[in-house]
Each structure stands twice: as structure tokens, then as C-alpha cells.
CSV table of C-alpha atoms in Angstrom, one decimal:
chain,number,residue,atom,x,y,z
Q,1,UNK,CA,-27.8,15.4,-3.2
Q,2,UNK,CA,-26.8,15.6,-6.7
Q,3,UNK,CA,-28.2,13.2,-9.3
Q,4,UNK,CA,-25.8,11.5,-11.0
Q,5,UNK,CA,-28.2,8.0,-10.8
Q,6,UNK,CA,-24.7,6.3,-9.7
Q,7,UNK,CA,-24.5,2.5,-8.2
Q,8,UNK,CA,-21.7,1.9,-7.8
Q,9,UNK,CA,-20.7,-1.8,-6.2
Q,10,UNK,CA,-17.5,-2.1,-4.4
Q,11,UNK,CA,-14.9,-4.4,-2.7
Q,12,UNK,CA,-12.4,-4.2,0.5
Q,13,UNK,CA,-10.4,-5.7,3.1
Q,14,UNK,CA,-10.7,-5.0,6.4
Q,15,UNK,CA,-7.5,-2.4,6.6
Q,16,UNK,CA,-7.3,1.2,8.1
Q,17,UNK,CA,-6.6,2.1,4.6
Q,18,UNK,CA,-10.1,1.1,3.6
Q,19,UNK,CA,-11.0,4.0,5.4
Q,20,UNK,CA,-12.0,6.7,2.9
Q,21,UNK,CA,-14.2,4.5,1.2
Q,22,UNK,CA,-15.9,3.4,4.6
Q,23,UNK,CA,-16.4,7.3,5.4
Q,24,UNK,CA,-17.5,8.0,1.9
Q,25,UNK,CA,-20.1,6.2,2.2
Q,26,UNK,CA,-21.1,6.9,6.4
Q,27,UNK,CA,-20.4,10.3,6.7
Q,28,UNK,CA,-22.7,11.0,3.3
Q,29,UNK,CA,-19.9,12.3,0.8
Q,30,UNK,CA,-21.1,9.6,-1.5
Q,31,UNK,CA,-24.7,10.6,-1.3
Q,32,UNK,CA,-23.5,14.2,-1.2
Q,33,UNK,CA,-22.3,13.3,-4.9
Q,34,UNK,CA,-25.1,11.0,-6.0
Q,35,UNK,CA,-23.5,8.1,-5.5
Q,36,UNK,CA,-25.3,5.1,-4.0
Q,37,UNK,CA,-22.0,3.2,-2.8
Q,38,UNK,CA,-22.8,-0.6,-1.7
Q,39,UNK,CA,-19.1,-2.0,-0.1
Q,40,UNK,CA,-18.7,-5.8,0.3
Q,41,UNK,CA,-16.0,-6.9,3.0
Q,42,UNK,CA,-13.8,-9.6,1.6
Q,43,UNK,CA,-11.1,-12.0,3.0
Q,44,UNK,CA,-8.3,-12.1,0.0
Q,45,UNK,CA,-6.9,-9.6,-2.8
Q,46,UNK,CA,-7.7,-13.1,-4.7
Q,47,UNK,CA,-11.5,-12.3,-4.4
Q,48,UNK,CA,-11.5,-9.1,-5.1
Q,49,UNK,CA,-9.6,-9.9,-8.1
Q,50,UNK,CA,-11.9,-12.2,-9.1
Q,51,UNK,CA,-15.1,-10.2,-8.2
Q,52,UNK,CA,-13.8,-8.0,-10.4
Q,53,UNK,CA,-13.0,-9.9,-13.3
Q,54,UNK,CA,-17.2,-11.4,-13.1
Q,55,UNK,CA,-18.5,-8.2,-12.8
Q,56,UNK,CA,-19.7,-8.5,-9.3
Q,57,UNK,CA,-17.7,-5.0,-8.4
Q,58,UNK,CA,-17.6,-2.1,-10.4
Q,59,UNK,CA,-14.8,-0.5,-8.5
Q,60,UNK,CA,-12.4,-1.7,-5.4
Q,61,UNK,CA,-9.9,-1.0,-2.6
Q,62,UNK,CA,-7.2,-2.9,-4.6
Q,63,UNK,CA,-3.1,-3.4,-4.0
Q,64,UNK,CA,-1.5,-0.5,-5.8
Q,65,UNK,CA,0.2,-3.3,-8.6
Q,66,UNK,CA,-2.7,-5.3,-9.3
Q,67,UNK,CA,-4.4,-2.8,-11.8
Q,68,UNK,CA,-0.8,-2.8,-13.5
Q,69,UNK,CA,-0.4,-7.0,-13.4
Q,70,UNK,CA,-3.8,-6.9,-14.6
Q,71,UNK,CA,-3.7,-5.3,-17.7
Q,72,UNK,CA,-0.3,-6.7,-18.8
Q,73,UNK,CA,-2.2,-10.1,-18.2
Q,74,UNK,CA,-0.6,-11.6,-15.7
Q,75,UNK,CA,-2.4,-13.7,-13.2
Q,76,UNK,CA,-5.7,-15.9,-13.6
Q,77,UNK,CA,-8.8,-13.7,-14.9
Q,78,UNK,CA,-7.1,-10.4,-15.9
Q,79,UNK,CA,-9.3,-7.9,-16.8
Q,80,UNK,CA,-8.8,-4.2,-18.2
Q,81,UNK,CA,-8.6,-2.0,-15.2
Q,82,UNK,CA,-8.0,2.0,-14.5
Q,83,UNK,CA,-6.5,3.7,-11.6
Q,84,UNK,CA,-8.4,7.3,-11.3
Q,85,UNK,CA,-7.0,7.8,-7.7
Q,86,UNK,CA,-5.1,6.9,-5.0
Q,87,UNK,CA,-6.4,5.5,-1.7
Q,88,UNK,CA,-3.1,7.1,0.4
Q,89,UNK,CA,0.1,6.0,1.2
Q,90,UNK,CA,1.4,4.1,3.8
Q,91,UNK,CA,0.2,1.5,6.6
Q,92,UNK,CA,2.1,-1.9,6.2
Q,93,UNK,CA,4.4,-3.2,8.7
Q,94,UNK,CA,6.8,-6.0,9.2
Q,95,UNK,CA,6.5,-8.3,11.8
Q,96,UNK,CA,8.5,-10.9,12.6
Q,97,UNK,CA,7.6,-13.8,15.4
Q,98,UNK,CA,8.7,-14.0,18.9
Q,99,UNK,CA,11.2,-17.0,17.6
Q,100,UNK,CA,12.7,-15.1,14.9
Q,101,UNK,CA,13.1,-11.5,17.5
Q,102,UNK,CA,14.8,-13.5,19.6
Q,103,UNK,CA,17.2,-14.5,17.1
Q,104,UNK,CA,17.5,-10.7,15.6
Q,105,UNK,CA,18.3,-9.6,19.0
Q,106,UNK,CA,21.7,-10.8,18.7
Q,107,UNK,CA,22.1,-8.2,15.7
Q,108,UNK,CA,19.5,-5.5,16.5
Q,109,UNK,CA,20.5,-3.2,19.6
Q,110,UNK,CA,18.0,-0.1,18.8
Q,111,UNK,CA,14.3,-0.1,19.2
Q,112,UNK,CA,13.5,2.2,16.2
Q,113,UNK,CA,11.9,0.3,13.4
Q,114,UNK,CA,15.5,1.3,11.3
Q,115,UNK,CA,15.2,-0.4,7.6
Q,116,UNK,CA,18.7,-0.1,7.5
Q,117,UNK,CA,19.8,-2.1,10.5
Q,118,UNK,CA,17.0,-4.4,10.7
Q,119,UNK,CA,18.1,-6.2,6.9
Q,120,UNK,CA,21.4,-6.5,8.7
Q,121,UNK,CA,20.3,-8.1,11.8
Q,122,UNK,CA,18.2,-10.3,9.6
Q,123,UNK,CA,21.1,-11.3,7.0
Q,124,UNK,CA,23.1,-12.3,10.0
Q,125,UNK,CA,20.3,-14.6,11.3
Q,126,UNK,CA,19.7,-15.7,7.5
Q,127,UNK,CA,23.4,-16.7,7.4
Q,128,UNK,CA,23.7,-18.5,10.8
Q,129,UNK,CA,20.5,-20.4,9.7
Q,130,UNK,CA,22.2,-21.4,6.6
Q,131,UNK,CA,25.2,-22.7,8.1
Q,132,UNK,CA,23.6,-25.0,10.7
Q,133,UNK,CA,21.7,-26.3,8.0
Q,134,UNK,CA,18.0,-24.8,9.0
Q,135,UNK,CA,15.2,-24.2,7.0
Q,136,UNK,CA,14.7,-21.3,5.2
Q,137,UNK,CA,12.3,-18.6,6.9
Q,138,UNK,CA,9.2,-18.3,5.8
Q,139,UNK,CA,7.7,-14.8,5.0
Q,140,UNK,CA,4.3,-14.0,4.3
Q,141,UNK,CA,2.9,-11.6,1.7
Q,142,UNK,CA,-0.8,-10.6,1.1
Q,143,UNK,CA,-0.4,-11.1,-3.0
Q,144,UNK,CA,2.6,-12.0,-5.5
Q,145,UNK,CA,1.7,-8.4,-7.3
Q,146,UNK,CA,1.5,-6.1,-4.5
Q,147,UNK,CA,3.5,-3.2,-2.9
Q,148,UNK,CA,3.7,-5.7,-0.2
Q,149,UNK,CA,5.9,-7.9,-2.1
Q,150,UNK,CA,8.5,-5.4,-3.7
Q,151,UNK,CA,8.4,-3.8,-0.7
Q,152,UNK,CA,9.8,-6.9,1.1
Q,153,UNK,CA,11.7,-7.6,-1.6
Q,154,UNK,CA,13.3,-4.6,-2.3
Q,155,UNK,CA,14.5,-4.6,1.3
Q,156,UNK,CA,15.7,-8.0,1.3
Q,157,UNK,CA,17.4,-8.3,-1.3
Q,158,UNK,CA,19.4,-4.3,0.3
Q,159,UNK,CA,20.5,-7.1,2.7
Q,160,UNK,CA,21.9,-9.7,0.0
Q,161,UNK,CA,18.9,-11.7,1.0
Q,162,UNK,CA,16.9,-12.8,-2.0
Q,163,UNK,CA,13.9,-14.1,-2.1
Q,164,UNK,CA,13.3,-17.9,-3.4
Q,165,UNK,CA,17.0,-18.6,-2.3
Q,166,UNK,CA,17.4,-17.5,1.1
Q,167,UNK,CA,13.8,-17.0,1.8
Q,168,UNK,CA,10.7,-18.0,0.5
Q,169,UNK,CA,7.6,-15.9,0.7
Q,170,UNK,CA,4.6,-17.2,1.2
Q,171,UNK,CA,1.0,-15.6,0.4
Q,172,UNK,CA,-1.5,-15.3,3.2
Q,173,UNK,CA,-4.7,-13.3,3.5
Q,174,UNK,CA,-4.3,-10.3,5.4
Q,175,UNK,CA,-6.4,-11.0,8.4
Q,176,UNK,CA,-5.2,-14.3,8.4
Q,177,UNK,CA,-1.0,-13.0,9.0
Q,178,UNK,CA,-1.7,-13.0,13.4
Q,179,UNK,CA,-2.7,-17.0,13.1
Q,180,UNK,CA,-0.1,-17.7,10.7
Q,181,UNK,CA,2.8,-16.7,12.4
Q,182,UNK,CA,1.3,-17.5,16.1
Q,183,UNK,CA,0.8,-21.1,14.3
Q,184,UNK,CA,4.7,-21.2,13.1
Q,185,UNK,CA,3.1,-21.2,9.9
Q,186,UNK,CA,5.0,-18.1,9.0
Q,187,UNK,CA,8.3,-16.7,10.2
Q,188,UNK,CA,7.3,-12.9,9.4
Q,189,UNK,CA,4.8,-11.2,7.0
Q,190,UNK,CA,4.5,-7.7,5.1
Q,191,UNK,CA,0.5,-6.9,5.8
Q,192,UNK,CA,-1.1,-3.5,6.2
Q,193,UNK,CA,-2.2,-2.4,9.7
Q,194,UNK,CA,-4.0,-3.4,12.1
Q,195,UNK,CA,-2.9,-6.5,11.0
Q,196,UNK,CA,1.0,-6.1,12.3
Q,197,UNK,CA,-0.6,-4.2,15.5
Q,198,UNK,CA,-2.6,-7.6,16.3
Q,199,UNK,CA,0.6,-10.1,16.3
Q,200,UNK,CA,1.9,-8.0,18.8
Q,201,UNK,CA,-0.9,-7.6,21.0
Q,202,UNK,CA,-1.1,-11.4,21.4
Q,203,UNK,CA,2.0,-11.9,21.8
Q,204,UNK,CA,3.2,-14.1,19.0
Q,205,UNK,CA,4.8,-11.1,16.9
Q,206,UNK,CA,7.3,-8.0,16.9
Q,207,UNK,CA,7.0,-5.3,14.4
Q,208,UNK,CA,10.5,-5.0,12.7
Q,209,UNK,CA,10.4,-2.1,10.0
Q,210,UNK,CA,7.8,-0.4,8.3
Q,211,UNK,CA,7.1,0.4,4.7
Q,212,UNK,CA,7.6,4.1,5.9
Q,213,UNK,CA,11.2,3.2,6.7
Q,214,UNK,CA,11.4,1.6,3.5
Q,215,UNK,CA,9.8,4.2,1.4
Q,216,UNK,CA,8.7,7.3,3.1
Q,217,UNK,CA,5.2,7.8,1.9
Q,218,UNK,CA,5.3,5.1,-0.4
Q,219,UNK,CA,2.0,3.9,-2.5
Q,220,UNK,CA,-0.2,1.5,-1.2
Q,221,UNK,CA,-3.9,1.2,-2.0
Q,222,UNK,CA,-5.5,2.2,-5.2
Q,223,UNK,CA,-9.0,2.7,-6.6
Q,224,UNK,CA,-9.1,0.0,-9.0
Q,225,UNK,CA,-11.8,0.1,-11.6
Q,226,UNK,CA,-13.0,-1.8,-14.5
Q,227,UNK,CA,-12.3,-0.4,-17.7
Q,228,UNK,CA,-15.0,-1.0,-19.7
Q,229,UNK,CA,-17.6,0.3,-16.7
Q,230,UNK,CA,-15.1,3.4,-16.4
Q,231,UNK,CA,-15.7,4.1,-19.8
Q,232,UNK,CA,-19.7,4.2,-19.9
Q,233,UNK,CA,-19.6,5.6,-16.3
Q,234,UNK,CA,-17.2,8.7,-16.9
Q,235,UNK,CA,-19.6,10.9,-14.6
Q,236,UNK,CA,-19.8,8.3,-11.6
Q,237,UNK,CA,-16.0,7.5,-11.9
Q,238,UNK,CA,-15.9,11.2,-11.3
Q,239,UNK,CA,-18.2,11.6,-8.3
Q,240,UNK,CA,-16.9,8.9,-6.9
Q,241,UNK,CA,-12.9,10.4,-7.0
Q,242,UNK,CA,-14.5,13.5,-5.6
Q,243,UNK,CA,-16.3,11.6,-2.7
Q,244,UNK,CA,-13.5,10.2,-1.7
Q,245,UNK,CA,-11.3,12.3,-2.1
Q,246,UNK,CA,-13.5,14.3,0.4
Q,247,UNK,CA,-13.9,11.0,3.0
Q,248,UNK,CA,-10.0,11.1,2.4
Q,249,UNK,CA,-9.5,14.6,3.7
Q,250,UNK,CA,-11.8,13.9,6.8
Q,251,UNK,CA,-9.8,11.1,7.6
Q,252,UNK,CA,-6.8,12.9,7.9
Q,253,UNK,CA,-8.1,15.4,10.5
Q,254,UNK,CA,-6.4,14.6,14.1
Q,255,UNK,CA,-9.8,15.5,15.8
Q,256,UNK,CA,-11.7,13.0,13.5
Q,257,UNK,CA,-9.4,9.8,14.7
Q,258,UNK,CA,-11.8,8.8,17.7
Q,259,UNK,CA,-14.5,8.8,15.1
Q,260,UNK,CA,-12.8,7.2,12.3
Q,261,UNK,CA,-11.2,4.2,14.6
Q,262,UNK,CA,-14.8,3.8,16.1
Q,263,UNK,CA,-16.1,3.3,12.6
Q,264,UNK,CA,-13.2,1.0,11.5
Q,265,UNK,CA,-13.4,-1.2,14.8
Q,266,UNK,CA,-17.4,-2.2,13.4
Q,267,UNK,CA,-17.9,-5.7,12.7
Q,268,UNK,CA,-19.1,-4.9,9.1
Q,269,UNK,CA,-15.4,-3.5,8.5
Q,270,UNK,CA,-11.8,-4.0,10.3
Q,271,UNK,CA,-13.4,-5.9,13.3
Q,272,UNK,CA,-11.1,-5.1,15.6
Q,273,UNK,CA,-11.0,-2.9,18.7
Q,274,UNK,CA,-10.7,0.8,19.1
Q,275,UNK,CA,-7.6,0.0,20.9
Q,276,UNK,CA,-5.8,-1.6,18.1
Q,277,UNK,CA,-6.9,0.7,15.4
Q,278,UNK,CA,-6.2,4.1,17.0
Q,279,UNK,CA,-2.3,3.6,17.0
Q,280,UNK,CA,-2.1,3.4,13.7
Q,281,UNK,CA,-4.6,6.1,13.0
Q,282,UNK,CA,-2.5,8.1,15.3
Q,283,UNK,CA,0.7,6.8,13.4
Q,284,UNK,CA,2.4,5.2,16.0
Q,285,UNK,CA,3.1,1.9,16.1
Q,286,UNK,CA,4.6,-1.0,19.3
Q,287,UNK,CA,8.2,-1.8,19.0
Q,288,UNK,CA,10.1,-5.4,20.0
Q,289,UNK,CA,11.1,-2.9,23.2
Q,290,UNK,CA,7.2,-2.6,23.9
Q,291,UNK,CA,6.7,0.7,23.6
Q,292,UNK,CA,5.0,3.1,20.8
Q,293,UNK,CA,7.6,5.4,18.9
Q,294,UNK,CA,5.7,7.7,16.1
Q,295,UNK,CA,6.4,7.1,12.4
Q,296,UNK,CA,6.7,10.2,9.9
Q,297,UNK,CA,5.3,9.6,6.4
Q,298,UNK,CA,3.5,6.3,7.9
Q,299,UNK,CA,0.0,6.9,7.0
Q,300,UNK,CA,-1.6,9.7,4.5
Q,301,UNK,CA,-5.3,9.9,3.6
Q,302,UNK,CA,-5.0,13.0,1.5
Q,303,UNK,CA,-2.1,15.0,2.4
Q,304,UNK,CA,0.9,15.4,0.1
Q,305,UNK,CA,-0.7,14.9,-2.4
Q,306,UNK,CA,-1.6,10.9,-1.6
Q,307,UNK,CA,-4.7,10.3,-3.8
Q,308,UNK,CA,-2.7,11.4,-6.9
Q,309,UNK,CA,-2.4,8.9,-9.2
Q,310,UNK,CA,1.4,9.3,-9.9
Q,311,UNK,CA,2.5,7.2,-13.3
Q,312,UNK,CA,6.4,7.3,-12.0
Q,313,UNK,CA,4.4,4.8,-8.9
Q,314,UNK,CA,2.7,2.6,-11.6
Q,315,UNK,CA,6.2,2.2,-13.2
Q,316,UNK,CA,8.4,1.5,-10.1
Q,317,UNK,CA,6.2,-1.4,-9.8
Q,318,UNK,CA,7.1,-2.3,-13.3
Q,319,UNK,CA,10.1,-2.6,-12.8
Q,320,UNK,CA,9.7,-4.4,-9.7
Q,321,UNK,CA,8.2,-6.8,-11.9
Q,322,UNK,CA,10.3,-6.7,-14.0
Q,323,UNK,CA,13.1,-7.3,-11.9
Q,324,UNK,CA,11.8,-10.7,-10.4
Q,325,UNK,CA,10.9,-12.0,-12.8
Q,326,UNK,CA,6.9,-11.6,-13.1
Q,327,UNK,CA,7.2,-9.4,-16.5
Q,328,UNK,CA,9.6,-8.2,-19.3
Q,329,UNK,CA,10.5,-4.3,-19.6
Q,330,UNK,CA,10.1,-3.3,-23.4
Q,331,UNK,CA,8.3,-0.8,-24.6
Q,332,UNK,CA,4.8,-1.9,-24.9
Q,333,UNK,CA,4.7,-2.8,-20.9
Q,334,UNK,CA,5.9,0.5,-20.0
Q,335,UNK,CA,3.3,2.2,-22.3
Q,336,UNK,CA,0.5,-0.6,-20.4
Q,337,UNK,CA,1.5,0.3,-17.0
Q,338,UNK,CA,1.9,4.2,-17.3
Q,339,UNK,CA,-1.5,4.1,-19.0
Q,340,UNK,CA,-2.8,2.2,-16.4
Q,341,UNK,CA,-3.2,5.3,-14.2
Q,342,UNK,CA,-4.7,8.0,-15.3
Q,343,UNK,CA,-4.1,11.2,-13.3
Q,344,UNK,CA,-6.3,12.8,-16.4
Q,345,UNK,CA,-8.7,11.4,-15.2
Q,346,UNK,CA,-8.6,13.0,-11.2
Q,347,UNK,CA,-7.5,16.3,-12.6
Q,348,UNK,CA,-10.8,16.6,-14.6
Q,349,UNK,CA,-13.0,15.0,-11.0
Q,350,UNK,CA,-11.8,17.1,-8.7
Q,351,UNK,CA,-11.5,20.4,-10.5
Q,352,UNK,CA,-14.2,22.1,-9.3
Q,353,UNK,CA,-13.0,21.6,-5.9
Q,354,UNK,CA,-10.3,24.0,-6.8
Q,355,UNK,CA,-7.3,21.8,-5.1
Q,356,UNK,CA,-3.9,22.1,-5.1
Q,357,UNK,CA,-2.3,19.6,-7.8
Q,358,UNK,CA,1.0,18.5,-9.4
Q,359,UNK,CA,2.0,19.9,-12.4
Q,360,UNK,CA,3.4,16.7,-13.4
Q,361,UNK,CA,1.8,13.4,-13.9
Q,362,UNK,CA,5.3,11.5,-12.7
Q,363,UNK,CA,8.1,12.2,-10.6
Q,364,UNK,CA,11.7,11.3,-9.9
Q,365,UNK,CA,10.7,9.0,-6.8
Q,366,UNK,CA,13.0,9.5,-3.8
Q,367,UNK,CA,14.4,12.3,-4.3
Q,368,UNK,CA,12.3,14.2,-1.5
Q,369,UNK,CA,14.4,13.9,2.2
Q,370,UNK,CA,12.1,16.6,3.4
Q,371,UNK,CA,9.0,17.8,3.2
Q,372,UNK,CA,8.9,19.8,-0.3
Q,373,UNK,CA,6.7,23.0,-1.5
Q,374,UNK,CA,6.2,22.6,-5.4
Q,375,UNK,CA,4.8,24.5,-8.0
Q,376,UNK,CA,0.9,24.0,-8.9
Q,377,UNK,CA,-1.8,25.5,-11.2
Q,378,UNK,CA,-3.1,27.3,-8.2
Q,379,UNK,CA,-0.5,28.6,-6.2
Q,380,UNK,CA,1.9,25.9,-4.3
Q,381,UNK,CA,1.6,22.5,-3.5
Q,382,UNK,CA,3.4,20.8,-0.8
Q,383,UNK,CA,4.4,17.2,-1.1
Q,384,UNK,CA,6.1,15.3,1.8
Q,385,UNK,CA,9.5,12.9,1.8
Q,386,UNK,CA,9.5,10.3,-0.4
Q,387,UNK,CA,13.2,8.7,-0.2
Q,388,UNK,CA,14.4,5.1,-0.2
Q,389,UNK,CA,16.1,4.0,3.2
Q,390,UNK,CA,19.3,2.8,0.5
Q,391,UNK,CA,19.7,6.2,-0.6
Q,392,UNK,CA,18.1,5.4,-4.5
Q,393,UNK,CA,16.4,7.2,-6.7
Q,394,UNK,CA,13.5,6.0,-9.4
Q,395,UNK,CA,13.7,8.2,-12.9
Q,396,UNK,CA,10.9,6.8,-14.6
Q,397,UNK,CA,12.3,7.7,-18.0
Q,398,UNK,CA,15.3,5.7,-17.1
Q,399,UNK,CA,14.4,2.5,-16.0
Q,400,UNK,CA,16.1,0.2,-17.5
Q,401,UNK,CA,19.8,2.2,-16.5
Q,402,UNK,CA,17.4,2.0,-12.9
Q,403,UNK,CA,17.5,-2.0,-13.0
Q,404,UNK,CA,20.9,-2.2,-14.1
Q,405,UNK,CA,21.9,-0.4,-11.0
Q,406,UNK,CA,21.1,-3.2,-8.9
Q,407,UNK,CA,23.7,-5.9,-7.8
């Protein structure tokens, strides 16, 4: 074990995509790096944030916007925070309840998760709900600055649905999206897996779309570390990207998944069965027709590139932010959120592991229909799709042209 004399203390919610942080520390490639890892299951992005913000965490599985919403200062108790790595992409569905399915049914004749025709179906429904005078639906999201949200939004709003006038979304913990909607609490939620996966087992949800339909290999997680700890802890910030980054890798071995959903399914983790966790892990998730169809670009640990800090992701969700209303785009907050991440920061941790990397820090996002071999330092690097359902592209030197192009 190296010596490094790291402690590092750290916060999650029970998601699959907690899982390179939970193999870090099992499987020993914390220790492996000197890192004495101590992980805290919580309930709510809400108390994460806030164990954060008291020093009770040094470092956490956080929502890839929060870091960004944190340092422009938005929300109670921000506090400076860095994003050294991702934690993948992928692993959020849409599920809507049994009520609301049977209304889509009407609109929806295919089975296949489509983005496209699933906003379609569910403008339809929107509208007939409006002209009979109904309530609005009620969506749930796991945090008002999360991919979750934009996400949603985003494909909403591709529909002529827009949030706060047609629909309102609601936050709800994570774990707490199955009793929600089985309560009528909810209409739908955007939640990362298992979470989608448990609705439908019990019967009181249908997954819809996924973020993968969306925004193939979109950003999810993030490592989200305090500033001022990252700054006298530059060596353990480092092992710490490099243990991951190895637990990462694991996890994204085919003949690991038994393993891996056998860890996950542990009380002290997801808490829920092997049975519900392996789909995902597998990447195939239950459609409203009852059977499992597999989902490309649904769930990457460490492939294509996924625990790359990319800047052009920290500024799509600026201008997300931007765009409904949580932020203004000027200069100075698109200097705070590209600075935000720092793929510097990976470049230096995991270069002795001799890895393929970008040769940029950002990237047009969407341009990628297809899986894409790139140039690299090293030799060549291949990144997977990364295109908007809509056909869009993101230039991140551009965004204000970017905004205007919406309706």
C-alpha cells in the first residue's frame, strides 16, 4: 500500500452509479493508493450538500451541476467546490405511473423507450388535460440543479411542454420516487436507476425514455470536492482520481456484474435486490410492454472516456441554467463554471497510469452519432455517441448563439 496518510470522508446515495466509489473502497484500490476511504449513505442531494458545506465530507458522489450552482452561489450553504473527475455517464430513467401510461397509450404505439415519440405522446396528454380543465402533472426531480432537471427539461420543453406552465416539477429524494408516484404523489419522476427499475417492479410505474435517449452518454455523477481541502490535499485528491478511476474500470468489466450487483444490493449501499440491480448493470432496462430491450450509451463506468472531466459538460449545464432562469450568462459565470472542472487536475492523477486521454479539455457536444476514434497523447482514443435525440449541437464557445436557438 502506498503512503499517502489520506482520510478521506465521503458522501452517496444509494444509486448504481455510486458504484466506483463503493468498489474503491471493497475491492482495495483505495488502500492500493493509501487512501483510507470512510463512505456515509445518505437520503438527499440536500444532505450531501450540506455535509459538505460543514465539513463533515471532504469529497462526494454529487449531481454533475451542483459543483457548478455551488460556486456561482446559488442555493442555501454554497461552498467552493472542484470537479477532478467524473463518476460515468448515464443511469437515469423516466417513469411515468400506471395512470399517466394509460393515458400515453393513446399516443405511444412502440415499446422502445423513443425520446422523440414519447414528448409527443405526452404533449398530446398534456393538451387533453388542459382542455378538460385537469391539473397539471406532477413530475418529480431528485434536485433543482441537477442533470435530472435539464434533462427533463430539455425534453419537455422539445415537446412545447414547459415546465412551471404545463408542468410543475416537484423535488423528491431518490429512493423516495417508487412511494411517490405509487402514492399519486407524483405523476412521473427523472431519478437514477434502480430507482425507475423499482416503480416498475411493484407495479405502480412504467419507464418512458431514458437519459440515453435523451443524450447518448450524457453526464451524470461527479466527484465533488471541497475546494479549500482540494487545495492542501493535492496528493490525496490525486490517489483518490486514480482509485477510482481503477474501481471505475472494474466496474465496467461484463464478468464483474454478478460481483458488483451483489455488492450494490448490501444494505449499507443500494439496498435492493440483485434482481433489480443487475438490469441495469447489464444495461437493459423493463418497458410499458413488460419486456427488457438493451440501451446503447445507457451506463459507462470508465469507457469513452466517462470519468473525464469535460468543461463543454460543466457549461451545457450553464446554460441550462441559464436558460430557466436559475443564473445569468455573462462572462464571469462562464469563466466560474468552466473553472469548476478541472480536467488539469485528472490529467496530472492518472498519468502514470499511462491512459488514453483527450487532447481537448471541451468538446462540441452532440456531434458524435457513432462511436468515434480520436486523437490522444498516446496513440488513439475512442469516445462513444454523444448526440441529442433533437438533432442539436452544444459549441461551448458559442453559447449564447446556443440559447438563442431555442424557441
Amino acid at each position: 500500500m502506498k503512503n499517502t496518510g489520506c482520510e478521506i470522508r465521503a458522501g452517496f446515495i444509494p444509486l448504481i452509479d455510486c458504484a466506483p466509489l463503493v468498489v474503491a473502497l471493497e475491492r482495495g484500490f483505495a488502500e492500493a493508493e493509501g487512501v483510507c476511504l470512510t463512505l456515509s449513505r445518505e437520503t438527499s442531494w440536500a444532505t450531501i450538500r450540506d455535509k459538505l458545506a460543514v465539513s463533515q465530507f471532504d469529497i462526494a458522489h454529487v449531481l454533475a451541476p451542483m459543483p457548478v450552482a455551488a460556486n456561482l452561489g446559488l442555493g442555501p450553504l454554497p461552498t467552493p467546490m472542484i470537479v477532478p473527475m467524473a463518476l460515468g455517464t448515464g443511469a437515469n430513467s423516466i417513469t411515468v405511473s400506471v395512470e399517466l401510461w394509460g393515458e400515453l397509450q393513446a399516443y405511444i404505439k412502440e415499446n422502445d423507450f423513443s425520446a422523440l415519440s414519447a414528448v409527443e405522446g405526452l404533449a398530446q396528454a398534456v393538451r387533453k388535460r388542459c382542455e378538460k380543465g385537469q391539473r397539471l402533472l406532477q413530475l418529480g426531480i431528485v434536485h433543482p440543479y441537477s442533470s435530472h432537471h435539464y434533462q427533463l427539461a430539455y425534453w419537455l420543453a422539445s415537446g412545447g411542454i414547459v415546465p412551471g406552465r404545463d408542468v410543475d416539477l416537484v423535488v423528491v429524494p431518490p429512493s423516495l420516487m417508487p412511494a411517490a408516484i405509487a402514492s399519486g404523489h407524483i405523476d412521473g419522476f427523472c431519478a437514477g436507476e434502480p430507482w425507475g427499475t423499482v416503480a416498475s417492479s411493484k407495479s405502480c410505474g412504467v419507464i418512458l425514455t431514458t437519459n440515453a435517449h435523451i443524450w447518448r452518454n450524457s453526464p451524470e455523477k461527479v466527484l465533488g470536492v471541497r475546494e479549500a481541502w482540494a487545495n492542501r490535499n493535492s496528493e490525496c485528491v490525486a490517489a483518490l482520481v486514480r482509485a477510482i478511476l481503477k474501481a471505475a474500470q472494474w466496474c465496467d468489466e461484463p464478468e464483474n456484474q454478478n460481483d458488483l450487483a451483489a455488492l450494490l444490493a448490501r444494505d449499507d449501499y443500494v439496498g435492493k435486490s440483485i434482481d433489480l440491480i443487475h438490469p441495469c448493470l447489464a444495461r437493459r432496462l423493463k418497458s410499458g410492454d413488460g419486456t427488457l430491450h438493451p440501451i446503447d450509451g445507457f451506463l459507462n463506468f470508465a469507457s469513452n472516456a466517462a470519468t473525464f472531466p469535460w468543461t463543454s459538460h460543466a457549461l451545457w449545464f450553464l446554460s441550462q441554467m441559464a436558460r430557466w432562469g436559475q443564473a445569468e450568462l455573462t462572462s464571469e459565470t462562464i469563466d466560474v463554471a468552466r473553472t469548476t472542472y478541472r480536467p488539469d487536475i485528472y490529467r496530472t492523477a492518472v498519468a502514470p497510469l499511462g491512459i488514453e486521454l483527450p487532447p481537448a479539455n471541451s468538446k462540441l457536444e452532440g456531434a458524435l452519432t457513432a462511436e468515434t476514434l480520436t486523437g490522444s497523447p498516446t496513440g488513439r482514443l475512442q469516445l462513444g455517441p454523444d448526440n441529442f435525440f433533437d438533432g442539436m449541437t452544444f459549441d461551448p464557445d458559442r453559447i449564447e448563439d446556443y440559447l438563442a436557438g431555442f424557441k
